[in-house]
């Protein structure tokens, strides 16, 4: 009997693990950045995201303190633009969101375009709305792992649908 129960637990555990991996690859994290919220582009950018087939699993309008921005971008702490980036990211409201779609991380990076809007492909969100390489309208996670970490920075499990 005990062996059967153990076997069942192992089966459920393996299934949960698979489900977690499947969920991770289907989700990404985004922020609409201060230049875009300030310019009144929030609604248009959300429309573009939904039109591209992403569904919104969590979303909030908020403002980062300088310390919040420094913590969020800690991976970039050694890069020369860290000071400018964290000041800019805490200068006005942002909209944080968790998005779901097949191949979410890569497809969202394609939708937003290159970091530098001068190099972003025509039709991408950054080509259309970004002001500069720093004030580039939107953030998009670069991996499934970072999507999960960044989403958890803003949202508790209870806030994610
Ligand atoms: N950034 C900047 N100057 C640079 C490169 C990046 O100000 O030379 C800012 C920009 O806002 C960018 C963010 O730092 O979105 C994070 O940089 P990353 O290289 O991760 O670009 P992303 O993944 O956002 O395209
Ligand atoms: Mg990045």
mmCIF file of C-alpha atoms and ligand atoms in Angstrom:
data_model
loop_
_atom_site.group_PDB
_atom_site.id
_atom_site.type_symbol
_atom_site.label_atom_id
_atom_site.label_comp_id
_atom_site.label_asym_id
_atom_site.label_seq_id
_atom_site.Cartn_x
_atom_site.Cartn_y
_atom_site.Cartn_z
ATOM 1 C CA UNK A 1 0.000 0.000 0.000
ATOM 2 C CA UNK A 2 2.769 2.401 1.006
ATOM 3 C CA UNK A 3 4.649 1.607 -2.181
ATOM 4 C CA UNK A 4 1.552 2.421 -4.221
ATOM 5 C CA UNK A 5 1.076 5.749 -2.450
ATOM 6 C CA UNK A 6 4.732 6.605 -2.959
ATOM 7 C CA UNK A 7 4.474 5.738 -6.618
ATOM 8 C CA UNK A 8 1.416 7.963 -6.967
ATOM 9 C CA UNK A 9 3.214 10.843 -5.223
ATOM 10 C CA UNK A 10 6.168 10.479 -7.562
ATOM 11 C CA UNK A 11 3.831 10.491 -10.573
ATOM 12 C CA UNK A 12 2.062 13.664 -9.374
ATOM 13 C CA UNK A 13 5.389 15.327 -8.578
ATOM 14 C CA UNK A 14 6.707 14.564 -12.064
ATOM 15 C CA UNK A 15 3.509 15.940 -13.610
ATOM 16 C CA UNK A 16 3.760 19.143 -11.562
ATOM 17 C CA UNK A 17 7.350 19.584 -12.668
ATOM 18 C CA UNK A 18 6.352 19.182 -16.317
ATOM 19 C CA UNK A 19 3.484 21.657 -15.867
ATOM 20 C CA UNK A 20 5.819 24.231 -14.303
ATOM 21 C CA UNK A 21 8.241 23.936 -17.213
ATOM 22 C CA UNK A 22 5.370 24.231 -19.703
ATOM 23 C CA UNK A 23 4.027 27.314 -17.894
ATOM 24 C CA UNK A 24 7.428 28.958 -17.825
ATOM 25 C CA UNK A 25 7.979 28.658 -21.562
ATOM 26 C CA UNK A 26 4.562 30.173 -22.226
ATOM 27 C CA UNK A 27 5.027 33.285 -20.125
ATOM 28 C CA UNK A 28 7.010 36.470 -20.268
ATOM 29 C CA UNK A 29 7.194 39.649 -18.250
ATOM 30 C CA UNK A 30 6.960 43.217 -19.535
ATOM 31 C CA UNK A 31 7.006 46.781 -18.305
ATOM 32 C CA UNK A 32 5.678 49.765 -20.192
ATOM 33 C CA UNK A 33 8.427 52.233 -19.295
ATOM 34 C CA UNK A 34 8.212 55.845 -18.023
ATOM 35 C CA UNK A 35 8.699 57.526 -21.428
ATOM 36 C CA UNK A 36 5.714 55.599 -22.811
ATOM 37 C CA UNK A 37 3.358 56.055 -19.835
ATOM 38 C CA UNK A 38 4.304 59.775 -19.737
ATOM 39 C CA UNK A 39 3.591 60.207 -23.442
ATOM 40 C CA UNK A 40 0.149 58.570 -23.125
ATOM 41 C CA UNK A 41 1.101 55.474 -25.145
ATOM 42 C CA UNK A 42 0.009 52.889 -22.549
ATOM 43 C CA UNK A 43 -3.342 52.022 -24.169
ATOM 44 C CA UNK A 44 -1.889 51.770 -27.669
ATOM 45 C CA UNK A 45 0.950 49.523 -26.480
ATOM 46 C CA UNK A 46 -1.455 47.222 -24.605
ATOM 47 C CA UNK A 47 -3.576 46.986 -27.779
ATOM 48 C CA UNK A 48 -0.477 46.006 -29.775
ATOM 49 C CA UNK A 49 0.379 43.304 -27.231
ATOM 50 C CA UNK A 50 -3.137 41.817 -27.281
ATOM 51 C CA UNK A 51 -3.374 42.052 -31.095
ATOM 52 C CA UNK A 52 -0.127 40.034 -31.283
ATOM 53 C CA UNK A 53 -1.844 37.170 -29.460
ATOM 54 C CA UNK A 54 -0.619 37.603 -25.883
ATOM 55 C CA UNK A 55 -3.076 37.246 -23.028
ATOM 56 C CA UNK A 56 -2.613 39.256 -19.860
ATOM 57 C CA UNK A 57 -2.224 37.115 -16.737
ATOM 58 C CA UNK A 58 -1.453 39.995 -14.331
ATOM 59 C CA UNK A 59 -1.080 43.761 -14.719
ATOM 60 C CA UNK A 60 -0.453 46.801 -12.519
ATOM 61 C CA UNK A 61 0.195 50.533 -12.875
ATOM 62 C CA UNK A 62 2.821 51.508 -10.331
ATOM 63 C CA UNK A 63 5.911 53.621 -9.755
ATOM 64 C CA UNK A 64 9.354 52.357 -8.817
ATOM 65 C CA UNK A 65 11.487 54.023 -6.170
ATOM 66 C CA UNK A 66 15.158 54.390 -7.092
ATOM 67 C CA UNK A 67 15.915 51.459 -4.762
ATOM 68 C CA UNK A 68 13.242 49.326 -6.530
ATOM 69 C CA UNK A 69 14.750 50.112 -9.938
ATOM 70 C CA UNK A 70 18.256 49.336 -8.653
ATOM 71 C CA UNK A 71 17.042 45.977 -7.329
ATOM 72 C CA UNK A 72 15.137 45.097 -10.512
ATOM 73 C CA UNK A 73 18.143 45.890 -12.735
ATOM 74 C CA UNK A 74 20.771 44.464 -10.405
ATOM 75 C CA UNK A 75 22.038 42.201 -13.219
ATOM 76 C CA UNK A 76 23.131 45.384 -15.020
ATOM 77 C CA UNK A 77 24.828 46.942 -11.960
ATOM 78 C CA UNK A 78 28.272 46.796 -13.571
ATOM 79 C CA UNK A 79 27.172 48.298 -16.879
ATOM 80 C CA UNK A 80 27.950 51.969 -17.588
ATOM 81 C CA UNK A 81 24.303 52.924 -18.101
ATOM 82 C CA UNK A 82 23.072 51.510 -14.743
ATOM 83 C CA UNK A 83 22.815 54.923 -13.000
ATOM 84 C CA UNK A 84 20.999 56.559 -15.902
ATOM 85 C CA UNK A 85 18.738 53.522 -16.373
ATOM 86 C CA UNK A 86 17.647 53.264 -12.728
ATOM 87 C CA UNK A 87 17.024 57.030 -12.447
ATOM 88 C CA UNK A 88 14.969 56.964 -15.627
ATOM 89 C CA UNK A 89 12.993 53.860 -14.561
ATOM 90 C CA UNK A 90 12.031 55.562 -11.281
ATOM 91 C CA UNK A 91 11.201 58.932 -12.886
ATOM 92 C CA UNK A 92 7.517 58.269 -13.723
ATOM 93 C CA UNK A 93 4.962 55.435 -13.532
ATOM 94 C CA UNK A 94 5.403 52.096 -15.247
ATOM 95 C CA UNK A 95 2.938 49.317 -16.092
ATOM 96 C CA UNK A 96 4.119 45.823 -15.153
ATOM 97 C CA UNK A 97 2.487 42.741 -16.675
ATOM 98 C CA UNK A 98 2.792 38.980 -17.037
ATOM 99 C CA UNK A 99 1.866 37.789 -20.525
ATOM 100 C CA UNK A 100 1.047 34.358 -21.883
ATOM 101 C CA UNK A 101 1.420 32.938 -25.389
ATOM 102 C CA UNK A 102 3.206 29.991 -26.992
ATOM 103 C CA UNK A 103 6.899 30.843 -27.237
ATOM 104 C CA UNK A 104 6.201 33.990 -25.193
ATOM 105 C CA UNK A 105 9.755 35.169 -24.428
ATOM 106 C CA UNK A 106 11.075 35.002 -28.002
ATOM 107 C CA UNK A 107 7.849 36.204 -29.652
ATOM 108 C CA UNK A 108 7.636 39.193 -27.320
ATOM 109 C CA UNK A 109 11.258 40.169 -28.041
ATOM 110 C CA UNK A 110 10.357 40.078 -31.746
ATOM 111 C CA UNK A 111 7.262 42.217 -31.134
ATOM 112 C CA UNK A 112 9.213 44.913 -29.229
ATOM 113 C CA UNK A 113 12.295 45.048 -31.499
ATOM 114 C CA UNK A 114 15.934 45.876 -30.811
ATOM 115 C CA UNK A 115 17.052 47.710 -27.649
ATOM 116 C CA UNK A 116 18.103 50.712 -29.741
ATOM 117 C CA UNK A 117 14.998 52.038 -31.531
ATOM 118 C CA UNK A 118 17.197 53.211 -34.404
ATOM 119 C CA UNK A 119 17.879 49.509 -35.056
ATOM 120 C CA UNK A 120 14.380 48.209 -34.257
ATOM 121 C CA UNK A 121 12.576 46.641 -37.219
ATOM 122 C CA UNK A 122 9.721 48.696 -38.717
ATOM 123 C CA UNK A 123 6.384 47.879 -37.105
ATOM 124 C CA UNK A 124 7.893 46.863 -33.761
ATOM 125 C CA UNK A 125 6.729 48.590 -30.568
ATOM 126 C CA UNK A 126 10.119 50.202 -29.982
ATOM 127 C CA UNK A 127 10.350 51.430 -33.588
ATOM 128 C CA UNK A 128 6.980 53.095 -33.134
ATOM 129 C CA UNK A 129 7.079 54.396 -29.555
ATOM 130 C CA UNK A 130 10.646 54.482 -28.165
ATOM 131 C CA UNK A 131 12.463 57.789 -27.716
ATOM 132 C CA UNK A 132 16.055 56.576 -27.306
ATOM 133 C CA UNK A 133 18.178 53.541 -26.404
ATOM 134 C CA UNK A 134 17.525 54.253 -22.705
ATOM 135 C CA UNK A 135 13.915 55.453 -22.940
ATOM 136 C CA UNK A 136 12.855 52.590 -25.175
ATOM 137 C CA UNK A 137 9.146 52.252 -24.286
ATOM 138 C CA UNK A 138 9.019 48.632 -23.110
ATOM 139 C CA UNK A 139 10.890 45.913 -21.281
ATOM 140 C CA UNK A 140 10.761 42.255 -22.324
ATOM 141 C CA UNK A 141 12.333 39.359 -20.425
ATOM 142 C CA UNK A 142 15.264 37.649 -22.138
ATOM 143 C CA UNK A 143 14.683 34.078 -20.845
ATOM 144 C CA UNK A 144 12.044 31.899 -19.213
ATOM 145 C CA UNK A 145 14.022 31.955 -15.992
ATOM 146 C CA UNK A 146 14.224 35.754 -15.909
ATOM 147 C CA UNK A 147 10.545 36.039 -16.876
ATOM 148 C CA UNK A 148 9.647 34.086 -13.732
ATOM 149 C CA UNK A 149 12.048 36.085 -11.516
ATOM 150 C CA UNK A 150 10.910 39.447 -12.901
ATOM 151 C CA UNK A 151 7.209 38.553 -12.673
ATOM 152 C CA UNK A 152 7.685 37.541 -9.042
ATOM 153 C CA UNK A 153 9.353 40.926 -8.357
ATOM 154 C CA UNK A 154 5.948 42.602 -8.887
ATOM 155 C CA UNK A 155 3.272 39.952 -8.388
ATOM 156 C CA UNK A 156 2.426 37.432 -5.707
ATOM 157 C CA UNK A 157 1.097 34.037 -6.859
ATOM 158 C CA UNK A 158 -2.391 35.212 -5.781
ATOM 159 C CA UNK A 159 -2.236 38.132 -8.239
ATOM 160 C CA UNK A 160 -1.484 35.929 -11.268
ATOM 161 C CA UNK A 161 -4.374 34.346 -13.130
HETATM 162 N N1 LIG B 1 20.060 50.594 -21.887
HETATM 163 C C1 LIG B 1 20.662 51.848 -21.949
HETATM 164 N N2 LIG B 1 21.816 52.003 -22.689
HETATM 165 C C2 LIG B 1 22.387 50.963 -23.361
HETATM 166 C C3 LIG B 1 21.777 49.689 -23.293
HETATM 167 C C4 LIG B 1 20.619 49.536 -22.543
HETATM 168 O O1 LIG B 1 20.174 52.800 -21.334
HETATM 169 O O2 LIG B 1 23.426 51.158 -24.013
HETATM 170 C C5 LIG B 1 18.834 50.424 -21.098
HETATM 171 C C6 LIG B 1 17.589 50.256 -21.975
HETATM 172 O O3 LIG B 1 16.488 50.889 -21.319
HETATM 173 C C7 LIG B 1 17.439 48.748 -21.995
HETATM 174 C C8 LIG B 1 17.859 48.374 -20.579
HETATM 175 O O4 LIG B 1 18.949 49.249 -20.300
HETATM 176 O O5 LIG B 1 16.125 48.359 -22.310
HETATM 177 C C9 LIG B 1 18.309 46.944 -20.378
HETATM 178 O O6 LIG B 1 19.325 46.655 -21.313
HETATM 179 P P1 LIG B 1 19.327 45.299 -22.147
HETATM 180 O O7 LIG B 1 20.676 45.166 -22.797
HETATM 181 O O8 LIG B 1 18.862 44.189 -21.257
HETATM 182 O O9 LIG B 1 18.263 45.571 -23.302
HETATM 183 P P2 LIG B 1 16.787 44.964 -23.534
HETATM 184 O O10 LIG B 1 16.801 43.544 -23.055
HETATM 185 O O11 LIG B 1 15.821 45.826 -22.761
HETATM 186 O O12 LIG B 1 16.554 45.061 -25.015
HETATM 187 MG MG1 LIG B 2 17.328 42.783 -21.187
#
